[in-house]
Amino acid sequence: MSSNRDGFTSTFGVLVATLGSAVGLGNIWKFPYMTGTNGGASFLVVYLLATLLVALPVMIAEIMLGRASRANAVTAFETLAPKSQKFWPVIGYMGLISAVLILAFYTGVAGWVFAYIFKSITGSIHSTDPASAKAAFGAMVSNPLQALFWQWVVLAWAGAIIMLGVSKGIEAAAKKLMPILFLLLVLLCVRSLTLPGAMEGVKFLFAPDFSKITASVMLTAVGLAFFKLSIGMGTMLTYGSYFRNEQNIPLTATRVMLADLSVSLLAGLAIFPAVFSFGFEPAAGPSLVFMTIPAVFASMPFGQFFMALFFILAAIAATGAILSILEVPVAMLSERFQFSRKQATLMSISVIGLFGVPATLSMSLTAGWTVFGLNPFDLFDYISSNILMPIGGILICLFVGWVYGLPQLQKQLSNQGQLNNGWIIKAVFMLVRYITPALILIIMLKGLGLI
């Protein structure tokens, strides 16, 4: 690739940008509602195991392949695979499809968040009544014009940042936004934990009932781990291609994983105590955050102000994740077809916006459009999280473990012998060669009812 290719400019920039990719609405929106619908603490235990044994090794491998190739998700495999093996770039194309499908529904959810910032400021959702909160949310998502408008606001916002480039756009935004996100989330946790009956929510989050663990729950946990850490869709590979040569990849990936997990737990502590305190249903699904958070802040001094802050926080989290996923098609179009960054961005958000129409209108006009009983929103989520991303993870493991090989892995993860990562490299290699792909395959097939 060109020596003039843009990249991250500092170790801190690498960390916050990668963390910005991992910490998204998956933490603040998807993790809490999936934990709620899959048994609380027992799901959290499965999720932790899925992260350590499955997601982290794939994340390290994906970042490593990106830095080794200095290329987008398709060109990376063309560069690193033996010339006689033409199959491997299919991983990059699968990642591209995953990225489009995820952003089709994810930008719709982000649109809800952006809308709620303004609703918070105007006071239209300031109520502790569950029925009122539910009605307000339902009115917004069932309004086709309003839902599509906010989705396109999100796409325009993300597109504007992406057009600035990797260092001046993605990295600069992450450096400013991620510290604010952490501070706001800690503040919200403190408030939520002081509500009456809050300990019931803490118990729900941390006292497991292992009888609730099923094959479907395990598949959901693996899918969520991949979704939250942005792996199996070309995102971490693309970001890895912007990593600095001296960056310690295993250490950075582990820090990102731990920080991402911390944000998820903080989000759980901010939401579930409030859920139990105000009598909401923890298994309320995707609307959980939008119905509980207004109730939390309506009960406290300066609640309207803090409510707006929370949704600004969620918008920050959404932005970091959207930037990383959007970079996958943008990098591919600009590097493989020589489009300018502006052209590649406009083309990408146009295609995503097109796919986003049926997904975003799944609560209204396209609610009756179902495939295997799933509306477009749920279908895009299911295909990307439960099929494409796990298969992408398996193929990345097989490529690194059986084609790329241990000598090359050692060279890359030790930074050409500069780092003493010996046992870590061997552990990663054993995981990606044997254990991780087998676990993903078994869990995926079992969860899909094929075994």
Steps between C-alpha positions, in 0.01 A plus 500: 500500500600862460747639753277811515210296637335667799525342845477558875761743629554394865475204736217674686328572169515132406353398836210749509411451133493121539312536826260738327429224250437240771307728738179585322129458537584133542601593855235754586208363295557138390690355798242606763195382306664170396609439858143572608338267246751214550499451876711778651816385681508152339519667157777727629711193598457345154580834338824530702613153389405578139706819515813335644505174302343615175486875442840614636714251298309591181542870577878462544525296178289748303697807614825316426391415143405863443834638615696232314328584170439875543189450288121476502318179594506345149846610383646382833423136421609540138833631631560251781357176354703279265435600138360155425227538767237732353231423761611707798392850381141375540548579872536868410188494280302331780621775732380760252151344487493481881601866526218612269236285673608611848504869411159464332337436839765646732476850352122475550550433872759778514234722345271422795784613730555827314125566504490439875767767557255759367202340672695519828578867451135584424372290793260294286620170651541623860283247689535221759188323367593178308188527282587859403860409416384204291246714313760769423746244361231323299381826346852583380600164348162451332525837323670416164611853411638572847688167518657541155588866561701420812673206332621731223615757756720226649633393157580863408675557836713185468571567134627850576751363753611212275568743214761673718712184494644258757720729711307830467158336503474166682794541739431866582134429572581198722755696707239761587194279540612185685617665828168692515309173453671332798444797733131528414443127540656494849280794601188318381596182688535691827152649454335172399651307794353748749141436385266305733501129417819536294661190654246277323647618172855433622395150606340436159827601332743310725316200657491230229233234444685246284180312416424784257804423282393340169664449159311805375635708792856386421464594132356836601797558734753419226312719253493786752872460576577526127257791457632696799868454421439571129658177378419262218386790279832645380491792745791402723699388196445841339590683823799269544629620163528848656687377812850629567790256453601518868148434633477192726199330338417237770528762776291756311231241416483383862472858628221569251320180603524584873394861447211386281391252768522772765274727296249217456491433875471872574211521252338202674544671838354821360195326353394190699472665843271754332306222325416336832456826688233628259329168430609454138539159339872402467414291192345800321731456201656769277284776649632441856741796510249740346235419760710473817745788469236776480345356819834506684561866429144615542537398866808709578593869531611649166367179345429653162861619473644160599263318267628705209856420613424128498373503145796714394718227657312233304542707182876517566514123544299446182724736304822313582355166395337636183827664391689172531242296308454769233878505447479141363317587174664843476853351518405230251351741245780756528787248485367240256313731260695825548198706603579809702423472871204734455358297211550171687325640807202636305459170313521299824246703697263499199503119481465469878214750495325294232524179703412700808152590373337157557696450824408838646135463398472156665295657779258652247462451123717187459393327823317239292800425277634184661751231406494196730285708732754784522430857391779681305653650818524162679599319179799727432606466865463121495684445169793723600536408870409128491619389155739728308712624792549157663587344162737791435659434841544130419662576164737759652608238759554235231698744286729609785533152652548293185608733217675805647676284761683536831829651368318792337274540803806513728663761280192724498395469867857546626548805274787331313650368826477830692239373749519199730151361433612137472241317710223735389577431134496123558172526691340709225627258236361193683166672548457617140634175353287255700280622785334824387377384154368174648313687775349749255392223262342282770318790664384639164365166373337421835344844525365472144349161585719313251652261758 
